[in-house]
Amino acid sequence: MAEKTPVDFWFDPLCPWAWMTSRWVLEVAKVRDIEVRWHVMSLAVLNENRLDELPEEYAENMRPGGKSWGPVRVAVAARQQHGDEAVGRLYTALGTRFHNEGLGVNRDSIAAALADADLPADLIEYADKDTYDTELRASHKEGIDKVGQEVGTPVIAVPGPDGEEIAFFGPVVTPTPQGEEALRLWDGTLAVASVPGFYEIKRTRTKGPDFSNL
């Protein structure tokens, strides 16, 4: 059997838009021969040199000790101690707790997600430690270097038709596309992203994150 096509996906568990995009990619994986490989990136790292430009409440989450650091630190600790496969399980558990169930980004939600993902409870201790921050920053840099600094999460990278890698930010969509709609978006996204010199399609968001079909 032919090997599955790798789809590398960089996420920050804090981001509701990345969460919906991740569930879209998994919907595509039900019928397309792809294998999603999960990687951590960090909105806190992305924004650390421009906090004064951000809305105060958002910036507060990104500052040292803010709530954006705990989930990514725990996710990286899970990878370091339990392997790549654990990251996808934990992301699903974190996203379900944070976004679908609306329980918020806090230690209780992270601890519950670790249990949901069948990972050791003591990984929660890394939420407040910089033990793996070097690895976190390296993972973030790997993803962001593929698309540039003027984007956020998620970043997706796939092999292109000529063997060259295609990488892009997004797509940003709500609610998560399902069924044939998910496949149309996948094919269209890869089609435009594979064109040399293509950079952006965008329109103003008129809806907030909608988790109703997840």
JSON list of N, CA and C in Angstrom, two decimals, residues 135-184:
[
{"chain": "A", "resi": 135, "resn": "GLU", "atom": "N", "xyz": [12.49, 23.62, 23.33]},
{"chain": "A", "resi": 135, "resn": "GLU", "atom": "CA", "xyz": [11.82, 22.75, 22.36]},
{"chain": "A", "resi": 135, "resn": "GLU", "atom": "C", "xyz": [10.54, 23.41, 21.84]},
{"chain": "A", "resi": 136, "resn": "LEU", "atom": "N", "xyz": [9.82, 24.11, 22.72]},
{"chain": "A", "resi": 136, "resn": "LEU", "atom": "CA", "xyz": [8.61, 24.83, 22.30]},
{"chain": "A", "resi": 136, "resn": "LEU", "atom": "C", "xyz": [8.96, 25.89, 21.26]},
{"chain": "A", "resi": 137, "resn": "ARG", "atom": "N", "xyz": [9.99, 26.66, 21.52]},
{"chain": "A", "resi": 137, "resn": "ARG", "atom": "CA", "xyz": [10.37, 27.71, 20.58]},
{"chain": "A", "resi": 137, "resn": "ARG", "atom": "C", "xyz": [10.88, 27.13, 19.26]},
{"chain": "A", "resi": 138, "resn": "ALA", "atom": "N", "xyz": [11.55, 26.00, 19.34]},
{"chain": "A", "resi": 138, "resn": "ALA", "atom": "CA", "xyz": [12.04, 25.37, 18.11]},
{"chain": "A", "resi": 138, "resn": "ALA", "atom": "C", "xyz": [10.88, 24.87, 17.26]},
{"chain": "A", "resi": 139, "resn": "SER", "atom": "N", "xyz": [9.88, 24.28, 17.89]},
{"chain": "A", "resi": 139, "resn": "SER", "atom": "CA", "xyz": [8.70, 23.81, 17.16]},
{"chain": "A", "resi": 139, "resn": "SER", "atom": "C", "xyz": [7.95, 24.99, 16.55]},
{"chain": "A", "resi": 140, "resn": "HIS", "atom": "N", "xyz": [7.78, 26.05, 17.33]},
{"chain": "A", "resi": 140, "resn": "HIS", "atom": "CA", "xyz": [7.13, 27.26, 16.82]},
{"chain": "A", "resi": 140, "resn": "HIS", "atom": "C", "xyz": [7.89, 27.81, 15.61]},
{"chain": "A", "resi": 141, "resn": "LYS", "atom": "N", "xyz": [9.20, 27.92, 15.73]},
{"chain": "A", "resi": 141, "resn": "LYS", "atom": "CA", "xyz": [10.02, 28.49, 14.66]},
{"chain": "A", "resi": 141, "resn": "LYS", "atom": "C", "xyz": [9.92, 27.65, 13.39]},
{"chain": "A", "resi": 142, "resn": "GLU", "atom": "N", "xyz": [9.91, 26.33, 13.54]},
{"chain": "A", "resi": 142, "resn": "GLU", "atom": "CA", "xyz": [9.81, 25.46, 12.38]},
{"chain": "A", "resi": 142, "resn": "GLU", "atom": "C", "xyz": [8.55, 25.76, 11.58]},
{"chain": "A", "resi": 143, "resn": "GLY", "atom": "N", "xyz": [7.44, 25.93, 12.28]},
{"chain": "A", "resi": 143, "resn": "GLY", "atom": "CA", "xyz": [6.19, 26.22, 11.59]},
{"chain": "A", "resi": 143, "resn": "GLY", "atom": "C", "xyz": [6.14, 27.61, 11.01]},
{"chain": "A", "resi": 144, "resn": "ILE", "atom": "N", "xyz": [6.49, 28.61, 11.80]},
{"chain": "A", "resi": 144, "resn": "ILE", "atom": "CA", "xyz": [6.35, 29.99, 11.37]},
{"chain": "A", "resi": 144, "resn": "ILE", "atom": "C", "xyz": [7.34, 30.34, 10.26]},
{"chain": "A", "resi": 145, "resn": "ASP", "atom": "N", "xyz": [8.49, 29.68, 10.24]},
{"chain": "A", "resi": 145, "resn": "ASP", "atom": "CA", "xyz": [9.46, 29.93, 9.18]},
{"chain": "A", "resi": 145, "resn": "ASP", "atom": "C", "xyz": [8.93, 29.52, 7.81]},
{"chain": "A", "resi": 146, "resn": "LYS", "atom": "N", "xyz": [7.94, 28.65, 7.79]},
{"chain": "A", "resi": 146, "resn": "LYS", "atom": "CA", "xyz": [7.39, 28.20, 6.51]},
{"chain": "A", "resi": 146, "resn": "LYS", "atom": "C", "xyz": [6.45, 29.23, 5.89]},
{"chain": "A", "resi": 147, "resn": "VAL", "atom": "N", "xyz": [5.92, 30.15, 6.69]},
{"chain": "A", "resi": 147, "resn": "VAL", "atom": "CA", "xyz": [4.89, 31.06, 6.19]},
{"chain": "A", "resi": 147, "resn": "VAL", "atom": "C", "xyz": [5.17, 32.53, 6.47]},
{"chain": "A", "resi": 148, "resn": "GLY", "atom": "N", "xyz": [6.11, 32.85, 7.36]},
{"chain": "A", "resi": 148, "resn": "GLY", "atom": "CA", "xyz": [6.42, 34.24, 7.66]},
{"chain": "A", "resi": 148, "resn": "GLY", "atom": "C", "xyz": [5.76, 34.72, 8.94]},
{"chain": "A", "resi": 149, "resn": "GLN", "atom": "N", "xyz": [6.16, 35.90, 9.40]},
{"chain": "A", "resi": 149, "resn": "GLN", "atom": "CA", "xyz": [5.77, 36.40, 10.71]},
{"chain": "A", "resi": 149, "resn": "GLN", "atom": "C", "xyz": [4.39, 37.04, 10.75]},
{"chain": "A", "resi": 150, "resn": "GLU", "atom": "N", "xyz": [3.81, 37.36, 9.62]},
{"chain": "A", "resi": 150, "resn": "GLU", "atom": "CA", "xyz": [2.56, 38.12, 9.61]},
{"chain": "A", "resi": 150, "resn": "GLU", "atom": "C", "xyz": [1.32, 37.23, 9.63]},
{"chain": "A", "resi": 151, "resn": "VAL", "atom": "N", "xyz": [1.42, 36.09, 10.26]},
{"chain": "A", "resi": 151, "resn": "VAL", "atom": "CA", "xyz": [0.30, 35.16, 10.35]},
{"chain": "A", "resi": 151, "resn": "VAL", "atom": "C", "xyz": [0.17, 34.68, 11.78]},
{"chain": "A", "resi": 152, "resn": "GLY", "atom": "N", "xyz": [-0.71, 33.73, 12.00]},
{"chain": "A", "resi": 152, "resn": "GLY", "atom": "CA", "xyz": [-0.89, 33.16, 13.33]},
{"chain": "A", "resi": 152, "resn": "GLY", "atom": "C", "xyz": [-1.00, 31.66, 13.25]},
{"chain": "A", "resi": 153, "resn": "THR", "atom": "N", "xyz": [-1.92, 31.09, 14.01]},
{"chain": "A", "resi": 153, "resn": "THR", "atom": "CA", "xyz": [-2.14, 29.66, 14.03]},
{"chain": "A", "resi": 153, "resn": "THR", "atom": "C", "xyz": [-3.52, 29.36, 13.47]},
{"chain": "A", "resi": 154, "resn": "PRO", "atom": "N", "xyz": [-3.70, 28.31, 12.67]},
{"chain": "A", "resi": 154, "resn": "PRO", "atom": "CA", "xyz": [-2.74, 27.23, 12.42]},
{"chain": "A", "resi": 154, "resn": "PRO", "atom": "C", "xyz": [-1.87, 27.48, 11.20]},
{"chain": "A", "resi": 155, "resn": "VAL", "atom": "N", "xyz": [-0.78, 26.72, 11.12]},
{"chain": "A", "resi": 155, "resn": "VAL", "atom": "CA", "xyz": [0.04, 26.61, 9.92]},
{"chain": "A", "resi": 155, "resn": "VAL", "atom": "C", "xyz": [-0.04, 25.17, 9.46]},
{"chain": "A", "resi": 156, "resn": "ILE", "atom": "N", "xyz": [-0.24, 24.99, 8.16]},
{"chain": "A", "resi": 156, "resn": "ILE", "atom": "CA", "xyz": [-0.34, 23.65, 7.57]},
{"chain": "A", "resi": 156, "resn": "ILE", "atom": "C", "xyz": [0.71, 23.53, 6.48]},
{"chain": "A", "resi": 157, "resn": "ALA", "atom": "N", "xyz": [1.38, 22.40, 6.43]},
{"chain": "A", "resi": 157, "resn": "ALA", "atom": "CA", "xyz": [2.37, 22.12, 5.37]},
{"chain": "A", "resi": 157, "resn": "ALA", "atom": "C", "xyz": [2.10, 20.73, 4.80]},
{"chain": "A", "resi": 158, "resn": "VAL", "atom": "N", "xyz": [2.08, 20.66, 3.46]},
{"chain": "A", "resi": 158, "resn": "VAL", "atom": "CA", "xyz": [1.84, 19.39, 2.75]},
{"chain": "A", "resi": 158, "resn": "VAL", "atom": "C", "xyz": [2.78, 19.30, 1.56]},
{"chain": "A", "resi": 159, "resn": "PRO", "atom": "N", "xyz": [3.09, 18.10, 1.09]},
{"chain": "A", "resi": 159, "resn": "PRO", "atom": "CA", "xyz": [3.87, 17.97, -0.13]},
{"chain": "A", "resi": 159, "resn": "PRO", "atom": "C", "xyz": [3.06, 18.45, -1.33]},
{"chain": "A", "resi": 160, "resn": "GLY", "atom": "N", "xyz": [3.69, 19.23, -2.21]},
{"chain": "A", "resi": 160, "resn": "GLY", "atom": "CA", "xyz": [3.02, 19.71, -3.41]},
{"chain": "A", "resi": 160, "resn": "GLY", "atom": "C", "xyz": [3.09, 18.70, -4.54]},
{"chain": "A", "resi": 161, "resn": "PRO", "atom": "N", "xyz": [2.40, 18.98, -5.66]},
{"chain": "A", "resi": 161, "resn": "PRO", "atom": "CA", "xyz": [2.37, 18.05, -6.77]},
{"chain": "A", "resi": 161, "resn": "PRO", "atom": "C", "xyz": [3.72, 17.82, -7.42]},
{"chain": "A", "resi": 162, "resn": "ASP", "atom": "N", "xyz": [4.63, 18.79, -7.30]},
{"chain": "A", "resi": 162, "resn": "ASP", "atom": "CA", "xyz": [5.95, 18.65, -7.89]},
{"chain": "A", "resi": 162, "resn": "ASP", "atom": "C", "xyz": [7.00, 18.24, -6.87]},
{"chain": "A", "resi": 163, "resn": "GLY", "atom": "N", "xyz": [6.55, 17.87, -5.68]},
{"chain": "A", "resi": 163, "resn": "GLY", "atom": "CA", "xyz": [7.46, 17.46, -4.63]},
{"chain": "A", "resi": 163, "resn": "GLY", "atom": "C", "xyz": [7.88, 18.58, -3.70]},
{"chain": "A", "resi": 164, "resn": "GLU", "atom": "N", "xyz": [7.64, 19.82, -4.12]},
{"chain": "A", "resi": 164, "resn": "GLU", "atom": "CA", "xyz": [7.97, 20.96, -3.26]},
{"chain": "A", "resi": 164, "resn": "GLU", "atom": "C", "xyz": [6.90, 21.11, -2.19]},
{"chain": "A", "resi": 165, "resn": "GLU", "atom": "N", "xyz": [7.32, 21.53, -1.01]},
{"chain": "A", "resi": 165, "resn": "GLU", "atom": "CA", "xyz": [6.38, 21.69, 0.09]},
{"chain": "A", "resi": 165, "resn": "GLU", "atom": "C", "xyz": [5.47, 22.89, -0.13]},
{"chain": "A", "resi": 166, "resn": "ILE", "atom": "N", "xyz": [4.19, 22.73, 0.18]},
{"chain": "A", "resi": 166, "resn": "ILE", "atom": "CA", "xyz": [3.23, 23.82, 0.21]},
{"chain": "A", "resi": 166, "resn": "ILE", "atom": "C", "xyz": [2.91, 24.11, 1.67]},
{"chain": "A", "resi": 167, "resn": "ALA", "atom": "N", "xyz": [3.03, 25.36, 2.08]},
{"chain": "A", "resi": 167, "resn": "ALA", "atom": "CA", "xyz": [2.71, 25.72, 3.46]},
{"chain": "A", "resi": 167, "resn": "ALA", "atom": "C", "xyz": [1.87, 26.99, 3.45]},
{"chain": "A", "resi": 168, "resn": "PHE", "atom": "N", "xyz": [0.94, 27.08, 4.40]},
{"chain": "A", "resi": 168, "resn": "PHE", "atom": "CA", "xyz": [0.05, 28.24, 4.45]},
{"chain": "A", "resi": 168, "resn": "PHE", "atom": "C", "xyz": [-0.53, 28.38, 5.84]},
{"chain": "A", "resi": 169, "resn": "PHE", "atom": "N", "xyz": [-0.99, 29.59, 6.15]},
{"chain": "A", "resi": 169, "resn": "PHE", "atom": "CA", "xyz": [-1.75, 29.86, 7.36]},
{"chain": "A", "resi": 169, "resn": "PHE", "atom": "C", "xyz": [-3.23, 29.65, 7.08]},
{"chain": "A", "resi": 170, "resn": "GLY", "atom": "N", "xyz": [-3.93, 29.05, 8.04]},
{"chain": "A", "resi": 170, "resn": "GLY", "atom": "CA", "xyz": [-5.37, 28.88, 7.89]},
{"chain": "A", "resi": 170, "resn": "GLY", "atom": "C", "xyz": [-5.72, 27.54, 7.28]},
{"chain": "A", "resi": 171, "resn": "PRO", "atom": "N", "xyz": [-6.88, 27.45, 6.61]},
{"chain": "A", "resi": 171, "resn": "PRO", "atom": "CA", "xyz": [-7.87, 28.51, 6.44]},
{"chain": "A", "resi": 171, "resn": "PRO", "atom": "C", "xyz": [-8.65, 28.80, 7.72]},
{"chain": "A", "resi": 172, "resn": "VAL", "atom": "N", "xyz": [-9.14, 30.04, 7.80]},
{"chain": "A", "resi": 172, "resn": "VAL", "atom": "CA", "xyz": [-9.97, 30.46, 8.92]},
{"chain": "A", "resi": 172, "resn": "VAL", "atom": "C", "xyz": [-11.43, 30.30, 8.49]},
{"chain": "A", "resi": 173, "resn": "VAL", "atom": "N", "xyz": [-12.16, 29.45, 9.19]},
{"chain": "A", "resi": 173, "resn": "VAL", "atom": "CA", "xyz": [-13.52, 29.12, 8.76]},
{"chain": "A", "resi": 173, "resn": "VAL", "atom": "C", "xyz": [-14.37, 28.76, 9.97]},
{"chain": "A", "resi": 174, "resn": "THR", "atom": "N", "xyz": [-15.65, 29.09, 9.91]},
{"chain": "A", "resi": 174, "resn": "THR", "atom": "CA", "xyz": [-16.58, 28.72, 10.97]},
{"chain": "A", "resi": 174, "resn": "THR", "atom": "C", "xyz": [-17.97, 28.52, 10.38]},
{"chain": "A", "resi": 175, "resn": "PRO", "atom": "N", "xyz": [-18.70, 27.49, 10.79]},
{"chain": "A", "resi": 175, "resn": "PRO", "atom": "CA", "xyz": [-18.25, 26.38, 11.63]},
{"chain": "A", "resi": 175, "resn": "PRO", "atom": "C", "xyz": [-17.35, 25.44, 10.84]},
{"chain": "A", "resi": 176, "resn": "THR", "atom": "N", "xyz": [-16.90, 24.38, 11.47]},
{"chain": "A", "resi": 176, "resn": "THR", "atom": "CA", "xyz": [-16.03, 23.41, 10.81]},
{"chain": "A", "resi": 176, "resn": "THR", "atom": "C", "xyz": [-16.77, 22.74, 9.65]},
{"chain": "A", "resi": 177, "resn": "PRO", "atom": "N", "xyz": [-16.22, 22.82, 8.42]},
{"chain": "A", "resi": 177, "resn": "PRO", "atom": "CA", "xyz": [-16.87, 22.15, 7.29]},
{"chain": "A", "resi": 177, "resn": "PRO", "atom": "C", "xyz": [-16.92, 20.64, 7.48]},
{"chain": "A", "resi": 178, "resn": "GLN", "atom": "N", "xyz": [-18.00, 20.05, 7.03]},
{"chain": "A", "resi": 178, "resn": "GLN", "atom": "CA", "xyz": [-18.20, 18.61, 7.15]},
{"chain": "A", "resi": 178, "resn": "GLN", "atom": "C", "xyz": [-18.46, 18.01, 5.77]},
{"chain": "A", "resi": 179, "resn": "GLY", "atom": "N", "xyz": [-18.22, 16.71, 5.64]},
{"chain": "A", "resi": 179, "resn": "GLY", "atom": "CA", "xyz": [-18.58, 15.97, 4.43]},
{"chain": "A", "resi": 179, "resn": "GLY", "atom": "C", "xyz": [-17.99, 16.54, 3.16]},
{"chain": "A", "resi": 180, "resn": "GLU", "atom": "N", "xyz": [-18.81, 16.64, 2.12]},
{"chain": "A", "resi": 180, "resn": "GLU", "atom": "CA", "xyz": [-18.35, 17.12, 0.81]},
{"chain": "A", "resi": 180, "resn": "GLU", "atom": "C", "xyz": [-17.83, 18.54, 0.88]},
{"chain": "A", "resi": 181, "resn": "GLU", "atom": "N", "xyz": [-18.41, 19.35, 1.73]},
{"chain": "A", "resi": 181, "resn": "GLU", "atom": "CA", "xyz": [-17.93, 20.73, 1.88]},
{"chain": "A", "resi": 181, "resn": "GLU", "atom": "C", "xyz": [-16.50, 20.76, 2.38]},
{"chain": "A", "resi": 182, "resn": "ALA", "atom": "N", "xyz": [-16.17, 19.86, 3.31]},
{"chain": "A", "resi": 182, "resn": "ALA", "atom": "CA", "xyz": [-14.80, 19.78, 3.82]},
{"chain": "A", "resi": 182, "resn": "ALA", "atom": "C", "xyz": [-13.83, 19.41, 2.71]},
{"chain": "A", "resi": 183, "resn": "LEU", "atom": "N", "xyz": [-14.22, 18.48, 1.85]},
{"chain": "A", "resi": 183, "resn": "LEU", "atom": "CA", "xyz": [-13.34, 18.06, 0.75]},
{"chain": "A", "resi": 183, "resn": "LEU", "atom": "C", "xyz": [-13.17, 19.17, -0.27]},
{"chain": "A", "resi": 184, "resn": "ARG", "atom": "N", "xyz": [-14.23, 19.90, -0.58]},
{"chain": "A", "resi": 184, "resn": "ARG", "atom": "CA", "xyz": [-14.12, 21.01, -1.53]},
{"chain": "A", "resi": 184, "resn": "ARG", "atom": "C", "xyz": [-13.15, 22.06, -1.02]}
]
